Amino acid sequence: MSEPLLELADLTVSRGGAAVLDRLSFKLDAGESAIVLGEEGSGTDALLRVLCGFPDQADTVSGTIRFAASPTRSAAKRLKPPIRIAYLPNPLTRPLSPHASVLKQLVRIVARKLGAPFGSAREELRLALERFPTAVTLQLLDAKPDRLDPVTQAIGLLACVSAQTPDLILADHPMADLGPTAVKLLMSLLQAEHKRLGAALIFVTGGLQAAARLGGRVLVLRAGRVVEEGDAVRLMSGHAHAYTRMLFKALPKLNLDPPKARTSATRGQPLLQVHGLSCVADTPMRDGLTFELRRGAALALVGEAGSGRRALLRTLLGFEKAPSGKVLFDAVDLYRLSEAMVARIRQHIAFITGEDDTLDPRMTINDTVDEPLCAHLSLSRDLVAGYREEALKRVGLASHDGNRPVWTLSVFDKRRLQVARAFVGAPLLVVVDEPLKGLDAFAQAIMREVLVDFRATQGPAFLVVTSDFTVAQTLADEVMVFHEGKLVERGSISHVVREPKHETSKALIEAVLLPDLSPGPGSV
Amino acid sequence: MQRFIARQTVRLVVGVLGAVLVAAAISAAGEAYARNLPGYLSAFSVHLLQFARLDFGVSAVSATPALQELAQNLPLTLILVGMGFGVSLVAGVPFGLLLALRPARKIAAPLIQVITATPVFCSGLALAYIAVHAVHWPVSVNAPVGAIVPPDQFWQITALPVFTVGLAGAAAVQLALRRSTMQSSGESFRTGLKRMGLGLVEIEALYVLPQVVAGLLFGAREIVLTLLSAAVVAEWVFHRTGAADLFVKSVALADWNMAAILLFVFATVTFSVDFVGKVIGHALAPGERV
Amino acid sequence: MTARDTSLSGLILRAVGWFGLGLLALAVFLSDFLAHEPAGATMTGAVLAPPSDLHPFGTDLLGRDVFSETLHGLATTGVNAALAALIAIVLGGLFGAVAARLPRPLAFLLRELWGVLASVPSLLVAILLLGLFGHGYTFLAAGLAAAPLGFVRAFDAVDLKSRHAEYARATGIPATTLLKRDLTYEFRYLLGAVTARALAAVTVVISTASFLGFGATPPARDLGLMIAASKISFFSAWWTAAFPALALVLLVLCARLAAGLDEGEQA
């Protein structure tokens, strides 16, 4: 038998006395793939640090590591590995210098890895890009990272990996938050390259989508330990560790069941009415958009990034005036009111966004939740504290010290704080904008529950902006699909999901439909 | 890039125009008829018009044209500042880089505080004391201004003010450098590129260094301010003639016209350095903080 | 960002700084009681006597007890610096809060004009203002001169274009609440650091101006003036300059430590 490509034995990494990775033993054969699944702080990053050969100063590493036929050595040593390892990062983590061209940096990396001159490295990169069924070329990549969209960068990074002809690919959350269609494309590219190169693959991820798509061996890490190891199909069936089972139960799936009788959409009086709205000048939005959102109803604006959902949202809420058309909120024309009046109406709107800079980083948890109450109503201190407590309890932040400033919080906590802030104001309309961005699978599952619970208890209308049909389906009843600034399809979500008419809707739905690895949802 | 330069140019022009206004306001204060508001306003407009016609008036103290006075004194100060800047680079850059390293920072940061907390005139006097007692240089802090310096002592006499200015500048240089190094030490691309396979030296030299230098250039304004401020003190302590010394004397003797023109010159120097620093910094590392 | 150094060493150093400032404030408060001699008393001993039991800091050219004089000088400098710091903070803060709320072009213009003052070393501005106002207003001149130095910058964080401010507007939070929020946070969490930083900056400006002859008018003496006066004697009698200088450095150092290591250096 041939030797495994990589063998880790009793790998332990500790920081400041606490073990972040606890006695991990792991074997990987040449050409094999393994998914390492873990939430933030589960030890996946420590594993990557060791495998890349750059443990932090603060890390204490013990255990051994062995590459292919070379002798076993201590994992704490910083030595050049005897096999070729290529690292695939996520472009959203800004792995490249913002001040130099992406192409130049990638060429340099390939040249270093292959020990080749720049000219041939460039040629390798070109060939790799040509193998991909995408329009990305060397010329396109010759720009600074902030001038390129993340998907193009991701393709460039993948080409860079491919050009290195590695023995082992280390994929570090490579597709998180890139949008479902991009994930689908990149996943198929990665799978193809993995097969073609015959390289082993370690795919570190916090999300379940990739795991479900890639299949194969899965290691579930939690608090530095492997809680589960096995085949994806087995893990996705019910026979697994409780933690794994919970994770996979939360795996968002599209519900393709036939729609039930429509009730919620016609629940109340119209809240937001849009008549013949033509949108902002520089985004080509279709002329004359007309729709209405009733009280307690929920509408999803679905589309890829840059499809004009945000522009529409900004116009709807009166941040930007539309050249023509009318927007009525609660039967009042937003464009005709004075600033003061609009401000009064806006008190009934709340936002929950995937970018947490809508929270003032200086404020404490308590002050953040109190502010809408204190600003809009004159309530006694006790009453305010009571409302605040309830809201924090609902989102699971009640155990946090309320005097902690926002900037010390984790992404997940900030996101939940946004929900608490929205909840406490009892809004009529909640705008939810990519609410799961930047969260790992575990946090995503909780966030979904929190939002569903919010809607169920207070019954505000939801306006959901997302590129993920599973999010749309969880939170909304109606959908409008946008593509390149145009509305291309609308209808009830369950209808659209079952019978999408437009190509964009089809692509977006397909992107979140998982290949049938498991025996099917019925057998769980 | 063009937009950036255009914006910086606007700032430069606005700044210089503002400096002209301030200078006119100051020199108007010297007029005898500017005691009340209407008088002051008319004096202000007269001086503004004069400046617009490039007529800078006469120094009230020496009764020579202000420009002539400026031409005599400014080069001395600029040379002092320039040489001090050289010293501050030599002393500040290695120091700043050393201090930016994590282990050194913890120990050295409080130490640096002690050094930078010393006002320039104290460190100047301390330097003079050391020079006299340790290396027996013929330094005097009480010699009359403009005393004839024997040629063989020229460098010894020149060295101290330059060192004084240089030390003050070095504090500013190391601070600016440390700030920009700290900022780029948190950059995610360092880890990214390292993991993707680039060498440490390569990353630092190609991608981090331009950013650090750009940070230093963005901080050029602070450095110039420190150097100018130190030049005032150094010229005073070591009895050297120069524009900075002239400014102090002009204010003391209520020669507002001269003071205003010197203030304008200093402001213009700062604005120009700021402009050049930002443009070069932007060319090196666009998008850095401005 | 308002992130501050919360490490233990940072906290200890800040505490040491504040403690030092407290001690100095106490010394200022009790200066008349602690000093052996009233301010300006000449010929209390031999001329230029070195430090001894009777005169722990020695005596100067006019036979003044350097210890007592240093205490009195520290009191003058300290009180002036505290007043100047107050002026600098209030003015700088006011300017920042107003500038953040003006329409863009107007704010730009105001900022740039203010920038003219900030483009001349604050020492020169202080000297100029002292020349214009007269020497009695040291604290006012130093405060005005130091206002643009960095305190405005803290208020630049109060950016109404920021996303959280936009969110507040989008949900109908009134502008007054936003202003209150800014003031609360800037003051509650930054006031200490900003005050200490301002104190360090104005102390240097005041003492340097005084050293150059723009400050305390005799017989009142502050540290800068004392050091200037000792220029004649300090080559042979080091104590005449060393002790006042030490007191000055101590004051500035404590203020800088209190401001926190990274911020303190902005002064």
Short mmCIF file of N, CA, C and O in Angstrom, two decimals, chain A residues 167-209:
data_model
loop_
_atom_site.label_atom_id
_atom_site.label_comp_id
_atom_site.label_asym_id
_atom_site.label_seq_id
_atom_site.Cartn_x
_atom_site.Cartn_y
_atom_site.Cartn_z
N ASP A 167 0.12 19.03 -4.61
CA ASP A 167 -0.24 17.69 -4.13
C ASP A 167 -1.42 17.78 -3.17
O ASP A 167 -2.16 16.84 -2.99
N LEU A 168 -1.52 18.94 -2.53
CA LEU A 168 -2.56 19.12 -1.52
C LEU A 168 -3.11 20.54 -1.65
O LEU A 168 -2.36 21.50 -1.70
N ILE A 169 -4.42 20.64 -1.70
CA ILE A 169 -5.06 21.97 -1.74
C ILE A 169 -5.68 22.22 -0.37
O ILE A 169 -6.43 21.39 0.14
N LEU A 170 -5.33 23.36 0.21
CA LEU A 170 -5.95 23.76 1.48
C LEU A 170 -6.94 24.87 1.18
O LEU A 170 -6.55 25.99 0.88
N ALA A 171 -8.21 24.54 1.23
CA ALA A 171 -9.21 25.56 0.93
C ALA A 171 -9.73 26.11 2.25
O ALA A 171 -10.26 25.37 3.07
N ASP A 172 -9.56 27.42 2.45
CA ASP A 172 -9.90 28.06 3.72
C ASP A 172 -11.18 28.88 3.55
O ASP A 172 -11.13 30.01 3.09
N HIS A 173 -12.30 28.31 3.90
CA HIS A 173 -13.59 28.97 3.70
C HIS A 173 -13.63 29.67 2.34
O HIS A 173 -13.95 30.86 2.28
N PRO A 174 -13.32 28.98 1.27
CA PRO A 174 -13.05 29.72 0.03
C PRO A 174 -14.26 30.41 -0.56
O PRO A 174 -14.11 31.32 -1.36
N MET A 175 -15.45 30.01 -0.20
CA MET A 175 -16.61 30.57 -0.90
C MET A 175 -17.63 31.21 0.01
O MET A 175 -18.71 31.58 -0.43
N ALA A 176 -17.30 31.34 1.27
CA ALA A 176 -18.29 31.87 2.20
C ALA A 176 -18.76 33.25 1.74
O ALA A 176 -17.96 34.07 1.30
N ASP A 177 -20.04 33.48 1.79
CA ASP A 177 -20.65 34.78 1.50
C ASP A 177 -20.48 35.26 0.07
O ASP A 177 -20.58 36.46 -0.19
N LEU A 178 -20.21 34.38 -0.86
CA LEU A 178 -20.04 34.85 -2.24
C LEU A 178 -21.34 34.80 -3.03
O LEU A 178 -21.37 35.15 -4.20
N GLY A 179 -22.40 34.35 -2.46
CA GLY A 179 -23.66 34.28 -3.21
C GLY A 179 -23.83 32.91 -3.83
O GLY A 179 -22.87 32.31 -4.29
N PRO A 180 -25.08 32.42 -3.86
CA PRO A 180 -25.31 31.02 -4.24
C PRO A 180 -24.83 30.64 -5.65
O PRO A 180 -24.25 29.58 -5.82
N THR A 181 -25.07 31.50 -6.63
CA THR A 181 -24.67 31.10 -7.98
C THR A 181 -23.15 31.05 -8.09
O THR A 181 -22.60 30.15 -8.73
N ALA A 182 -22.48 32.00 -7.44
CA ALA A 182 -21.03 32.00 -7.46
C ALA A 182 -20.49 30.75 -6.77
O ALA A 182 -19.56 30.11 -7.26
N VAL A 183 -21.11 30.40 -5.65
CA VAL A 183 -20.65 29.21 -4.93
C VAL A 183 -20.78 27.98 -5.82
O VAL A 183 -19.88 27.15 -5.89
N LYS A 184 -21.89 27.92 -6.51
CA LYS A 184 -22.11 26.75 -7.37
C LYS A 184 -21.03 26.68 -8.44
O LYS A 184 -20.43 25.62 -8.68
N LEU A 185 -20.78 27.79 -9.08
CA LEU A 185 -19.77 27.83 -10.14
C LEU A 185 -18.39 27.46 -9.59
O LEU A 185 -17.71 26.58 -10.12
N LEU A 186 -18.01 28.11 -8.50
CA LEU A 186 -16.67 27.88 -7.94
C LEU A 186 -16.52 26.45 -7.47
O LEU A 186 -15.46 25.83 -7.61
N MET A 187 -17.59 25.92 -6.91
CA MET A 187 -17.54 24.55 -6.41
C MET A 187 -17.29 23.60 -7.55
O MET A 187 -16.46 22.68 -7.43
N SER A 188 -17.99 23.81 -8.67
CA SER A 188 -17.79 22.88 -9.78
C SER A 188 -16.38 23.04 -10.34
O SER A 188 -15.73 22.05 -10.70
N LEU A 189 -15.86 24.28 -10.36
CA LEU A 189 -14.48 24.49 -10.83
C LEU A 189 -13.49 23.77 -9.92
O LEU A 189 -12.59 23.06 -10.39
N LEU A 190 -13.72 23.93 -8.62
CA LEU A 190 -12.79 23.32 -7.66
C LEU A 190 -12.82 21.80 -7.77
O LEU A 190 -11.79 21.13 -7.78
N GLN A 191 -14.03 21.27 -7.89
CA GLN A 191 -14.15 19.82 -8.01
C GLN A 191 -13.45 19.31 -9.26
O GLN A 191 -12.73 18.31 -9.22
N ALA A 192 -13.63 20.04 -10.36
CA ALA A 192 -13.00 19.62 -11.61
C ALA A 192 -11.48 19.64 -11.49
O ALA A 192 -10.79 18.69 -11.89
N GLU A 193 -10.95 20.72 -10.88
CA GLU A 193 -9.50 20.83 -10.75
C GLU A 193 -8.95 19.76 -9.80
O GLU A 193 -7.90 19.19 -10.04
N HIS A 194 -9.69 19.52 -8.75
CA HIS A 194 -9.31 18.50 -7.76
C HIS A 194 -9.15 17.15 -8.46
O HIS A 194 -8.18 16.42 -8.26
N LYS A 195 -10.12 16.86 -9.32
CA LYS A 195 -10.10 15.59 -10.03
C LYS A 195 -8.95 15.58 -11.05
O LYS A 195 -8.20 14.62 -11.16
N ARG A 196 -8.83 16.67 -11.80
CA ARG A 196 -7.86 16.71 -12.89
C ARG A 196 -6.43 16.61 -12.35
O ARG A 196 -5.59 15.89 -12.89
N LEU A 197 -6.18 17.35 -11.25
CA LEU A 197 -4.82 17.37 -10.71
C LEU A 197 -4.52 16.11 -9.90
O LEU A 197 -3.36 15.81 -9.64
N GLY A 198 -5.55 15.44 -9.49
CA GLY A 198 -5.35 14.28 -8.62
C GLY A 198 -4.79 14.69 -7.27
O GLY A 198 -4.11 13.92 -6.60
N ALA A 199 -5.07 15.92 -6.88
CA ALA A 199 -4.53 16.43 -5.62
C ALA A 199 -5.47 16.09 -4.47
O ALA A 199 -6.66 15.90 -4.68
N ALA A 200 -4.90 16.01 -3.30
CA ALA A 200 -5.74 15.86 -2.12
C ALA A 200 -6.33 17.23 -1.79
O ALA A 200 -5.77 18.25 -2.17
N LEU A 201 -7.46 17.23 -1.10
CA LEU A 201 -8.12 18.51 -0.81
C LEU A 201 -8.60 18.51 0.64
O LEU A 201 -9.26 17.57 1.08
N ILE A 202 -8.21 19.54 1.35
CA ILE A 202 -8.79 19.76 2.67
C ILE A 202 -9.63 21.02 2.57
O ILE A 202 -9.12 22.09 2.27
N PHE A 203 -10.90 20.87 2.77
CA PHE A 203 -11.83 21.98 2.55
C PHE A 203 -12.37 22.40 3.91
O PHE A 203 -13.18 21.72 4.52
N VAL A 204 -11.86 23.54 4.39
CA VAL A 204 -12.28 24.02 5.70
C VAL A 204 -13.46 24.96 5.52
O VAL A 204 -13.37 25.91 4.73
N THR A 205 -14.53 24.71 6.20
CA THR A 205 -15.70 25.54 5.99
C THR A 205 -16.54 25.64 7.26
O THR A 205 -16.47 24.78 8.13
N GLY A 206 -17.28 26.73 7.32
CA GLY A 206 -18.20 26.88 8.44
C GLY A 206 -19.62 26.62 7.99
O GLY A 206 -20.52 26.46 8.78
N GLY A 207 -19.82 26.60 6.67
CA GLY A 207 -21.16 26.43 6.14
C GLY A 207 -21.40 25.00 5.72
O GLY A 207 -20.48 24.24 5.47
N LEU A 208 -22.67 24.65 5.67
CA LEU A 208 -22.99 23.26 5.35
C LEU A 208 -23.19 23.05 3.87
O LEU A 208 -23.06 21.95 3.36
N GLN A 209 -23.53 24.13 3.17
CA GLN A 209 -23.83 24.01 1.74
C GLN A 209 -22.71 23.30 1.01
O GLN A 209 -22.94 22.34 0.27
#
